[in-house]
Amino acid sequence: MPEIEGYAHGDFSWVDLCTEEPDKAREFYSALFGLSFHDELEGDQVVYTLGLKGDKPVLGLMEKPQQMCEMGIPNVWETYITVDSADEAMAKVGPAGGVPMGPVMEPSGAGRMLVVADPSGAVVVLWEAVGQDGAALKSEHGTLCWNQLLSSDVDKALGFYSEVLGWTPVPLDMEDSTGIMLNGEMIASAGPLPAPAIPSHWAVYFAVDDCDATAAQCLELGGHVVVPPMDTPPGRMAQLVDNAGAMFWVITLDPTFSPV
């Protein structure tokens, strides 16, 4: 795919891994996805790490703050959605039923971000780009290709996102699955949680050339396979866990598949 120049309001633009063991994560994803990593520094302190495919930024990596560790929050892939204005988004979050998890922040001059929980508890980052638009590549091996909301209350959560981001939910032929449309394009999907004990969350999917080979390599690198490779309408996919406990999906996309 050609390099992505920018993202519209409401579109998925970035993912980053918040982990207690960033060095282990670098080794794992470098081998699994063929990425290199570049540290962003403030003085001698690493404040953020970019994952690069070639010389193009495709994902991020950061050490999990001590407060999150003390709260027992697991290592997790975080989903970012572009907004035109973080301040305007902040004003809409509460009335739409969401909860801001803190004030609007400005990390390293790259943009302005707002972390929010939707009405079902799924956490997402709203991103107003300044110097960093988002992933320069998508749907190539080792890059983000899909986002899926798994929610305890899909209708309520999608109502929130529709108010804040302008999404349009549409029914899909796939059981219990709802498509998310933006500007006439399907950008994500939503569905119920697979088990009540699992909290609402955004699942991230990375494109890979060979799902089976990637799952096998994950095991060799110290990770785990939660859901073995299986054939689905969008492609052959598997749910994996990295060597520090963060879950993610990989999929070898079927180029003939159309969700609508």
PDB file of C-alpha atoms in Angstrom:
ATOM      1  CA  MET A   1       0.000   0.000   0.000  1.00  0.00           C
ATOM      2  CA  PRO A   2       1.159   3.588  -0.559  1.00  0.00           C
ATOM      3  CA  GLU A   3       2.334   5.691   2.360  1.00  0.00           C
ATOM      4  CA  ILE A   4      -0.542   7.221   4.339  1.00  0.00           C
ATOM      5  CA  GLU A   5      -0.400  11.022   4.334  1.00  0.00           C
ATOM      6  CA  GLY A   6      -2.862  11.700   7.166  1.00  0.00           C
ATOM      7  CA  TYR A   7      -6.021  10.588   8.940  1.00  0.00           C
ATOM      8  CA  ALA A   8      -9.558  11.921   9.044  1.00  0.00           C
ATOM      9  CA  HIS A   9     -11.427  12.756  12.236  1.00  0.00           C
ATOM     10  CA  GLY A  10     -12.700   9.458  13.637  1.00  0.00           C
ATOM     11  CA  ASP A  11     -10.220   7.169  11.884  1.00  0.00           C
ATOM     12  CA  PHE A  12      -7.868   4.681  13.547  1.00  0.00           C
ATOM     13  CA  SER A  13      -4.372   6.075  13.200  1.00  0.00           C
ATOM     14  CA  TRP A  14      -1.958   4.429  15.633  1.00  0.00           C
ATOM     15  CA  VAL A  15      -1.320   1.692  18.180  1.00  0.00           C
ATOM     16  CA  ASP A  16       1.306   1.465  20.858  1.00  0.00           C
ATOM     17  CA  LEU A  17       2.344  -1.154  23.356  1.00  0.00           C
ATOM     18  CA  CYS A  18       2.414  -0.170  27.017  1.00  0.00           C
ATOM     19  CA  THR A  19       4.625  -2.782  28.685  1.00  0.00           C
ATOM     20  CA  GLU A  20       6.674  -3.385  31.815  1.00  0.00           C
ATOM     21  CA  GLU A  21       9.425  -4.967  29.726  1.00  0.00           C
ATOM     22  CA  PRO A  22      10.158  -2.742  26.713  1.00  0.00           C
ATOM     23  CA  ASP A  23      13.510  -4.373  25.946  1.00  0.00           C
ATOM     24  CA  LYS A  24      11.910  -7.816  25.688  1.00  0.00           C
ATOM     25  CA  ALA A  25       9.134  -6.355  23.541  1.00  0.00           C
ATOM     26  CA  ARG A  26      11.613  -4.810  21.116  1.00  0.00           C
ATOM     27  CA  GLU A  27      13.347  -8.138  20.601  1.00  0.00           C
ATOM     28  CA  PHE A  28      10.037  -9.973  20.200  1.00  0.00           C
ATOM     29  CA  TYR A  29       8.404  -7.662  17.657  1.00  0.00           C
ATOM     30  CA  SER A  30      11.638  -7.034  15.789  1.00  0.00           C
ATOM     31  CA  ALA A  31      11.851 -10.756  15.105  1.00  0.00           C
ATOM     32  CA  LEU A  32       8.121 -11.389  14.623  1.00  0.00           C
ATOM     33  CA  PHE A  33       7.278  -8.415  12.400  1.00  0.00           C
ATOM     34  CA  GLY A  34      10.667  -7.472  10.950  1.00  0.00           C
ATOM     35  CA  LEU A  35      10.598  -4.003  12.498  1.00  0.00           C
ATOM     36  CA  SER A  36      13.406  -1.776  13.731  1.00  0.00           C
ATOM     37  CA  PHE A  37      13.038   0.588  16.677  1.00  0.00           C
ATOM     38  CA  HIS A  38      14.028   4.200  17.246  1.00  0.00           C
ATOM     39  CA  ASP A  39      14.090   5.833  20.685  1.00  0.00           C
ATOM     40  CA  GLU A  40      12.755   9.343  21.204  1.00  0.00           C
ATOM     41  CA  LEU A  41      14.869  10.992  23.911  1.00  0.00           C
ATOM     42  CA  GLU A  42      14.511  13.833  26.394  1.00  0.00           C
ATOM     43  CA  GLY A  43      18.075  14.308  27.577  1.00  0.00           C
ATOM     44  CA  ASP A  44      19.305  10.783  28.319  1.00  0.00           C
ATOM     45  CA  GLN A  45      15.805   9.504  29.086  1.00  0.00           C
ATOM     46  CA  VAL A  46      13.900   7.333  26.610  1.00  0.00           C
ATOM     47  CA  VAL A  47      10.366   8.742  26.538  1.00  0.00           C
ATOM     48  CA  TYR A  48       8.937   6.823  23.580  1.00  0.00           C
ATOM     49  CA  THR A  49      10.022   4.276  21.008  1.00  0.00           C
ATOM     50  CA  LEU A  50       8.879   4.175  17.389  1.00  0.00           C
ATOM     51  CA  GLY A  51       8.530   0.885  15.542  1.00  0.00           C
ATOM     52  CA  LEU A  52       9.679   1.327  11.938  1.00  0.00           C
ATOM     53  CA  LYS A  53       9.028  -0.693   8.803  1.00  0.00           C
ATOM     54  CA  GLY A  54      11.920   0.406   6.663  1.00  0.00           C
ATOM     55  CA  ASP A  55      12.060   4.059   7.654  1.00  0.00           C
ATOM     56  CA  LYS A  56       8.286   4.472   8.118  1.00  0.00           C
ATOM     57  CA  PRO A  57       6.711   4.688  11.601  1.00  0.00           C
ATOM     58  CA  VAL A  58       4.012   2.041  12.047  1.00  0.00           C
ATOM     59  CA  LEU A  59       3.569   1.583  15.816  1.00  0.00           C
ATOM     60  CA  GLY A  60       4.846   2.706  19.191  1.00  0.00           C
ATOM     61  CA  LEU A  61       6.305   1.234  22.357  1.00  0.00           C
ATOM     62  CA  MET A  62       6.506   2.703  25.834  1.00  0.00           C
ATOM     63  CA  GLU A  63       7.409   1.548  29.321  1.00  0.00           C
ATOM     64  CA  LYS A  64       4.328   1.154  31.483  1.00  0.00           C
ATOM     65  CA  PRO A  65       4.136   3.852  34.183  1.00  0.00           C
ATOM     66  CA  GLN A  66       4.651   2.663  37.754  1.00  0.00           C
ATOM     67  CA  GLN A  67       1.129   3.755  38.710  1.00  0.00           C
ATOM     68  CA  MET A  68      -0.360   1.403  36.118  1.00  0.00           C
ATOM     69  CA  CYS A  69       1.833  -1.430  37.398  1.00  0.00           C
ATOM     70  CA  GLU A  70       0.673  -0.815  40.980  1.00  0.00           C
ATOM     71  CA  MET A  71      -2.963  -0.850  39.815  1.00  0.00           C
ATOM     72  CA  GLY A  72      -2.450  -4.262  38.236  1.00  0.00           C
ATOM     73  CA  ILE A  73      -3.176  -3.056  34.708  1.00  0.00           C
ATOM     74  CA  PRO A  74      -1.766  -5.644  32.283  1.00  0.00           C
ATOM     75  CA  ASN A  75       0.640  -4.966  29.446  1.00  0.00           C
ATOM     76  CA  VAL A  76      -1.604  -3.852  26.616  1.00  0.00           C
ATOM     77  CA  TRP A  77      -1.785  -2.624  23.046  1.00  0.00           C
ATOM     78  CA  GLU A  78      -3.453   0.813  23.059  1.00  0.00           C
ATOM     79  CA  THR A  79      -5.671   2.052  20.228  1.00  0.00           C
ATOM     80  CA  TYR A  80      -5.492   5.646  18.937  1.00  0.00           C
ATOM     81  CA  ILE A  81      -8.224   7.449  16.993  1.00  0.00           C
ATOM     82  CA  THR A  82      -7.595  10.779  15.266  1.00  0.00           C
ATOM     83  CA  VAL A  83      -9.701  13.802  16.220  1.00  0.00           C
ATOM     84  CA  ASP A  84      -9.660  17.314  14.802  1.00  0.00           C
ATOM     85  CA  SER A  85      -9.559  18.825  18.299  1.00  0.00           C
ATOM     86  CA  ALA A  86      -8.797  17.085  21.586  1.00  0.00           C
ATOM     87  CA  ASP A  87     -10.492  19.922  23.463  1.00  0.00           C
ATOM     88  CA  GLU A  88     -13.705  19.596  21.468  1.00  0.00           C
ATOM     89  CA  ALA A  89     -13.611  15.832  21.956  1.00  0.00           C
ATOM     90  CA  MET A  90     -13.169  16.328  25.707  1.00  0.00           C
ATOM     91  CA  ALA A  91     -16.303  18.481  25.775  1.00  0.00           C
ATOM     92  CA  LYS A  92     -18.316  15.699  24.097  1.00  0.00           C
ATOM     93  CA  VAL A  93     -17.048  12.697  26.064  1.00  0.00           C
ATOM     94  CA  GLY A  94     -18.983  13.206  29.311  1.00  0.00           C
ATOM     95  CA  PRO A  95     -22.354  14.131  27.766  1.00  0.00           C
ATOM     96  CA  ALA A  96     -22.066  11.102  25.453  1.00  0.00           C
ATOM     97  CA  GLY A  97     -21.604   8.760  28.435  1.00  0.00           C
ATOM     98  CA  GLY A  98     -17.836   8.344  28.451  1.00  0.00           C
ATOM     99  CA  VAL A  99     -15.255   9.145  31.110  1.00  0.00           C
ATOM    100  CA  PRO A 100     -12.057  11.158  30.531  1.00  0.00           C
ATOM    101  CA  MET A 101      -9.174   9.339  32.242  1.00  0.00           C
ATOM    102  CA  GLY A 102      -7.272  12.581  32.710  1.00  0.00           C
ATOM    103  CA  PRO A 103      -6.693  15.972  31.095  1.00  0.00           C
ATOM    104  CA  VAL A 104      -5.634  16.610  27.515  1.00  0.00           C
ATOM    105  CA  MET A 105      -1.876  15.949  27.334  1.00  0.00           C
ATOM    106  CA  GLU A 106       0.819  17.100  24.909  1.00  0.00           C
ATOM    107  CA  PRO A 107       3.540  14.419  24.707  1.00  0.00           C
ATOM    108  CA  SER A 108       6.824  15.612  23.199  1.00  0.00           C
ATOM    109  CA  GLY A 109       5.130  18.079  20.843  1.00  0.00           C
ATOM    110  CA  ALA A 110       3.933  15.286  18.542  1.00  0.00           C
ATOM    111  CA  GLY A 111       0.277  15.956  19.215  1.00  0.00           C
ATOM    112  CA  ARG A 112      -2.394  16.332  21.861  1.00  0.00           C
ATOM    113  CA  MET A 113      -4.000  13.261  23.384  1.00  0.00           C
ATOM    114  CA  LEU A 114      -6.972  12.411  25.538  1.00  0.00           C
ATOM    115  CA  VAL A 115      -7.430   8.979  27.127  1.00  0.00           C
ATOM    116  CA  VAL A 116     -11.090   8.066  27.592  1.00  0.00           C
ATOM    117  CA  ALA A 117     -13.224   5.112  28.642  1.00  0.00           C
ATOM    118  CA  ASP A 118     -16.399   4.483  26.679  1.00  0.00           C
ATOM    119  CA  PRO A 119     -19.661   3.646  28.536  1.00  0.00           C
ATOM    120  CA  SER A 120     -18.775  -0.066  28.567  1.00  0.00           C
ATOM    121  CA  GLY A 121     -15.298   0.573  29.988  1.00  0.00           C
ATOM    122  CA  ALA A 122     -13.155   0.098  26.877  1.00  0.00           C
ATOM    123  CA  VAL A 123     -10.237   2.546  26.898  1.00  0.00           C
ATOM    124  CA  VAL A 124      -9.082   4.400  23.800  1.00  0.00           C
ATOM    125  CA  VAL A 125      -6.756   7.322  23.037  1.00  0.00           C
ATOM    126  CA  LEU A 126      -8.118  10.285  21.067  1.00  0.00           C
ATOM    127  CA  TRP A 127      -5.256  11.877  19.136  1.00  0.00           C
ATOM    128  CA  GLU A 128      -5.007  15.401  17.717  1.00  0.00           C
ATOM    129  CA  ALA A 129      -1.980  15.232  15.443  1.00  0.00           C
ATOM    130  CA  VAL A 130       0.594  18.026  15.392  1.00  0.00           C
ATOM    131  CA  GLY A 131       3.926  16.515  14.342  1.00  0.00           C
ATOM    132  CA  GLN A 132       2.967  12.838  14.111  1.00  0.00           C
ATOM    133  CA  ASP A 133      -0.120  11.966  12.045  1.00  0.00           C
ATOM    134  CA  GLY A 134      -0.044   8.244  12.767  1.00  0.00           C
ATOM    135  CA  ALA A 135       1.044   5.034  11.083  1.00  0.00           C
ATOM    136  CA  ALA A 136       2.613   5.689   7.689  1.00  0.00           C
ATOM    137  CA  LEU A 137       1.773   2.162   6.510  1.00  0.00           C
ATOM    138  CA  LYS A 138      -1.124  -0.201   7.163  1.00  0.00           C
ATOM    139  CA  SER A 139      -2.152  -3.711   6.097  1.00  0.00           C
ATOM    140  CA  GLU A 140       1.407  -4.738   5.244  1.00  0.00           C
ATOM    141  CA  HIS A 141       3.292  -7.481   7.097  1.00  0.00           C
ATOM    142  CA  GLY A 142       3.860  -6.347  10.684  1.00  0.00           C
ATOM    143  CA  THR A 143       1.539  -3.333  10.540  1.00  0.00           C
ATOM    144  CA  LEU A 144      -1.910  -2.538  11.881  1.00  0.00           C
ATOM    145  CA  CYS A 145      -4.780  -3.658   9.667  1.00  0.00           C
ATOM    146  CA  TRP A 146      -7.919  -3.753  11.823  1.00  0.00           C
ATOM    147  CA  ASN A 147      -9.462  -2.692  15.141  1.00  0.00           C
ATOM    148  CA  GLN A 148     -12.308  -4.469  16.912  1.00  0.00           C
ATOM    149  CA  LEU A 149     -14.350  -3.340  19.890  1.00  0.00           C
ATOM    150  CA  LEU A 150     -15.310  -6.183  22.225  1.00  0.00           C
ATOM    151  CA  SER A 151     -17.867  -4.766  24.612  1.00  0.00           C
ATOM    152  CA  SER A 152     -20.257  -5.653  27.417  1.00  0.00           C
ATOM    153  CA  ASP A 153     -22.762  -3.233  25.849  1.00  0.00           C
ATOM    154  CA  VAL A 154     -22.096  -2.821  22.142  1.00  0.00           C
ATOM    155  CA  ASP A 155     -25.072  -0.574  21.390  1.00  0.00           C
ATOM    156  CA  LYS A 156     -24.316   1.842  24.224  1.00  0.00           C
ATOM    157  CA  ALA A 157     -20.620   1.988  23.359  1.00  0.00           C
ATOM    158  CA  LEU A 158     -21.259   2.588  19.659  1.00  0.00           C
ATOM    159  CA  GLY A 159     -23.744   5.319  20.533  1.00  0.00           C
ATOM    160  CA  PHE A 160     -20.931   7.049  22.419  1.00  0.00           C
ATOM    161  CA  TYR A 161     -18.469   6.801  19.542  1.00  0.00           C
ATOM    162  CA  SER A 162     -21.076   7.969  17.057  1.00  0.00           C
ATOM    163  CA  GLU A 163     -21.632  11.122  19.134  1.00  0.00           C
ATOM    164  CA  VAL A 164     -17.945  11.887  19.630  1.00  0.00           C
ATOM    165  CA  LEU A 165     -16.430  10.652  16.355  1.00  0.00           C
ATOM    166  CA  GLY A 166     -19.232  10.640  13.790  1.00  0.00           C
ATOM    167  CA  TRP A 167     -19.268   6.882  13.221  1.00  0.00           C
ATOM    168  CA  THR A 168     -22.191   5.036  11.626  1.00  0.00           C
ATOM    169  CA  PRO A 169     -22.821   1.459  12.861  1.00  0.00           C
ATOM    170  CA  VAL A 170     -24.104  -1.017  10.260  1.00  0.00           C
ATOM    171  CA  PRO A 171     -25.148  -4.672  10.638  1.00  0.00           C
ATOM    172  CA  LEU A 172     -22.859  -7.323   9.174  1.00  0.00           C
ATOM    173  CA  ASP A 173     -23.612 -10.812   7.890  1.00  0.00           C
ATOM    174  CA  MET A 174     -21.158 -12.228  10.426  1.00  0.00           C
ATOM    175  CA  GLU A 175     -22.900 -13.352  13.630  1.00  0.00           C
ATOM    176  CA  ASP A 176     -23.126 -10.762  16.446  1.00  0.00           C
ATOM    177  CA  SER A 177     -20.858  -8.383  14.528  1.00  0.00           C
ATOM    178  CA  THR A 178     -21.463  -4.718  13.751  1.00  0.00           C
ATOM    179  CA  GLY A 179     -19.499  -2.742  11.202  1.00  0.00           C
ATOM    180  CA  ILE A 180     -18.255   0.782  11.849  1.00  0.00           C
ATOM    181  CA  MET A 181     -18.470   3.166   8.910  1.00  0.00           C
ATOM    182  CA  LEU A 182     -16.715   6.515   8.492  1.00  0.00           C
ATOM    183  CA  ASN A 183     -17.014   8.636   5.362  1.00  0.00           C
ATOM    184  CA  GLY A 184     -18.515   5.699   3.479  1.00  0.00           C
ATOM    185  CA  GLU A 185     -15.720   3.258   4.390  1.00  0.00           C
ATOM    186  CA  MET A 186     -15.691   0.324   6.808  1.00  0.00           C
ATOM    187  CA  ILE A 187     -12.943   1.081   9.331  1.00  0.00           C
ATOM    188  CA  ALA A 188     -13.558  -1.341  12.222  1.00  0.00           C
ATOM    189  CA  SER A 189     -16.019  -3.754  13.777  1.00  0.00           C
ATOM    190  CA  ALA A 190     -17.661  -4.362  17.137  1.00  0.00           C
ATOM    191  CA  GLY A 191     -19.125  -7.345  18.927  1.00  0.00           C
ATOM    192  CA  PRO A 192     -19.986  -8.772  22.346  1.00  0.00           C
ATOM    193  CA  LEU A 193     -17.369 -10.055  24.756  1.00  0.00           C
ATOM    194  CA  PRO A 194     -16.519 -13.753  24.345  1.00  0.00           C
ATOM    195  CA  ALA A 195     -16.845 -14.251  28.131  1.00  0.00           C
ATOM    196  CA  PRO A 196     -18.391 -12.088  30.897  1.00  0.00           C
ATOM    197  CA  ALA A 197     -15.183 -12.054  32.956  1.00  0.00           C
ATOM    198  CA  ILE A 198     -13.256 -10.308  30.171  1.00  0.00           C
ATOM    199  CA  PRO A 199     -13.366  -6.485  30.392  1.00  0.00           C
ATOM    200  CA  SER A 200     -14.476  -4.410  27.423  1.00  0.00           C
ATOM    201  CA  HIS A 201     -11.515  -3.516  25.229  1.00  0.00           C
ATOM    202  CA  TRP A 202     -10.237  -2.674  21.759  1.00  0.00           C
ATOM    203  CA  ALA A 203      -8.503  -5.612  20.067  1.00  0.00           C
ATOM    204  CA  VAL A 204      -5.752  -4.861  17.550  1.00  0.00           C
ATOM    205  CA  TYR A 205      -4.989  -6.899  14.436  1.00  0.00           C
ATOM    206  CA  PHE A 206      -1.677  -6.929  12.573  1.00  0.00           C
ATOM    207  CA  ALA A 207      -1.339  -8.112   8.987  1.00  0.00           C
ATOM    208  CA  VAL A 208       1.126 -10.953   8.396  1.00  0.00           C
ATOM    209  CA  ASP A 209       2.172 -12.806   5.270  1.00  0.00           C
ATOM    210  CA  ASP A 210       1.712 -16.263   6.833  1.00  0.00           C
ATOM    211  CA  CYS A 211      -0.495 -16.642   9.910  1.00  0.00           C
ATOM    212  CA  ASP A 212       0.648 -20.189  10.698  1.00  0.00           C
ATOM    213  CA  ALA A 213       4.337 -19.323  10.450  1.00  0.00           C
ATOM    214  CA  THR A 214       3.840 -16.231  12.620  1.00  0.00           C
ATOM    215  CA  ALA A 215       2.029 -18.242  15.309  1.00  0.00           C
ATOM    216  CA  ALA A 216       4.830 -20.816  15.330  1.00  0.00           C
ATOM    217  CA  GLN A 217       7.463 -18.080  15.553  1.00  0.00           C
ATOM    218  CA  CYS A 218       5.581 -16.459  18.440  1.00  0.00           C
ATOM    219  CA  LEU A 219       6.061 -19.665  20.435  1.00  0.00           C
ATOM    220  CA  GLU A 220       9.754 -19.808  19.542  1.00  0.00           C
ATOM    221  CA  LEU A 221      10.170 -16.229  20.792  1.00  0.00           C
ATOM    222  CA  GLY A 222       8.636 -16.991  24.194  1.00  0.00           C
ATOM    223  CA  GLY A 223       5.056 -15.966  23.473  1.00  0.00           C
ATOM    224  CA  HIS A 224       1.850 -17.993  23.544  1.00  0.00           C
ATOM    225  CA  VAL A 225      -0.923 -18.903  21.140  1.00  0.00           C
ATOM    226  CA  VAL A 226      -4.367 -18.266  22.675  1.00  0.00           C
ATOM    227  CA  VAL A 227      -6.448 -19.001  19.580  1.00  0.00           C
ATOM    228  CA  PRO A 228      -4.670 -21.213  17.020  1.00  0.00           C
ATOM    229  CA  PRO A 229      -4.729 -20.203  13.347  1.00  0.00           C
ATOM    230  CA  MET A 230      -8.222 -20.538  11.907  1.00  0.00           C
ATOM    231  CA  ASP A 231      -9.931 -19.659   8.662  1.00  0.00           C
ATOM    232  CA  THR A 232     -12.490 -16.834   8.809  1.00  0.00           C
ATOM    233  CA  PRO A 233     -14.177 -14.767   6.075  1.00  0.00           C
ATOM    234  CA  PRO A 234     -11.617 -11.899   6.368  1.00  0.00           C
ATOM    235  CA  GLY A 235      -8.652 -14.281   6.343  1.00  0.00           C
ATOM    236  CA  ARG A 236      -6.658 -16.768   8.406  1.00  0.00           C
ATOM    237  CA  MET A 237      -6.150 -15.392  11.916  1.00  0.00           C
ATOM    238  CA  ALA A 238      -4.775 -16.250  15.352  1.00  0.00           C
ATOM    239  CA  GLN A 239      -4.746 -14.622  18.767  1.00  0.00           C
ATOM    240  CA  LEU A 240      -1.267 -14.405  20.280  1.00  0.00           C
ATOM    241  CA  VAL A 241       0.379 -13.210  23.485  1.00  0.00           C
ATOM    242  CA  ASP A 242       3.855 -11.688  23.396  1.00  0.00           C
ATOM    243  CA  ASN A 243       6.735 -12.614  25.693  1.00  0.00           C
ATOM    244  CA  ALA A 244       5.595 -10.071  28.306  1.00  0.00           C
ATOM    245  CA  GLY A 245       1.878 -10.906  28.314  1.00  0.00           C
ATOM    246  CA  ALA A 246       0.272  -8.448  25.863  1.00  0.00           C
ATOM    247  CA  MET A 247      -2.464  -9.913  23.638  1.00  0.00           C
ATOM    248  CA  PHE A 248      -2.918  -9.175  19.947  1.00  0.00           C
ATOM    249  CA  TRP A 249      -4.254 -10.771  16.780  1.00  0.00           C
ATOM    250  CA  VAL A 250      -2.514 -11.526  13.503  1.00  0.00           C
ATOM    251  CA  ILE A 251      -4.251 -12.161  10.214  1.00  0.00           C
ATOM    252  CA  THR A 252      -3.307 -13.126   6.690  1.00  0.00           C
ATOM    253  CA  LEU A 253      -5.913 -11.098   4.853  1.00  0.00           C
ATOM    254  CA  ASP A 254      -8.057 -12.606   2.108  1.00  0.00           C
ATOM    255  CA  PRO A 255      -7.824 -10.006  -0.691  1.00  0.00           C
ATOM    256  CA  THR A 256     -11.203 -11.111  -2.079  1.00  0.00           C
ATOM    257  CA  PHE A 257     -13.106 -10.483   1.178  1.00  0.00           C
ATOM    258  CA  SER A 258     -15.571  -7.597   1.434  1.00  0.00           C
ATOM    259  CA  PRO A 259     -17.354  -6.983   4.778  1.00  0.00           C
ATOM    260  CA  VAL A 260     -20.407  -5.394   3.140  1.00  0.00           C
TER     261      VAL A 260
END
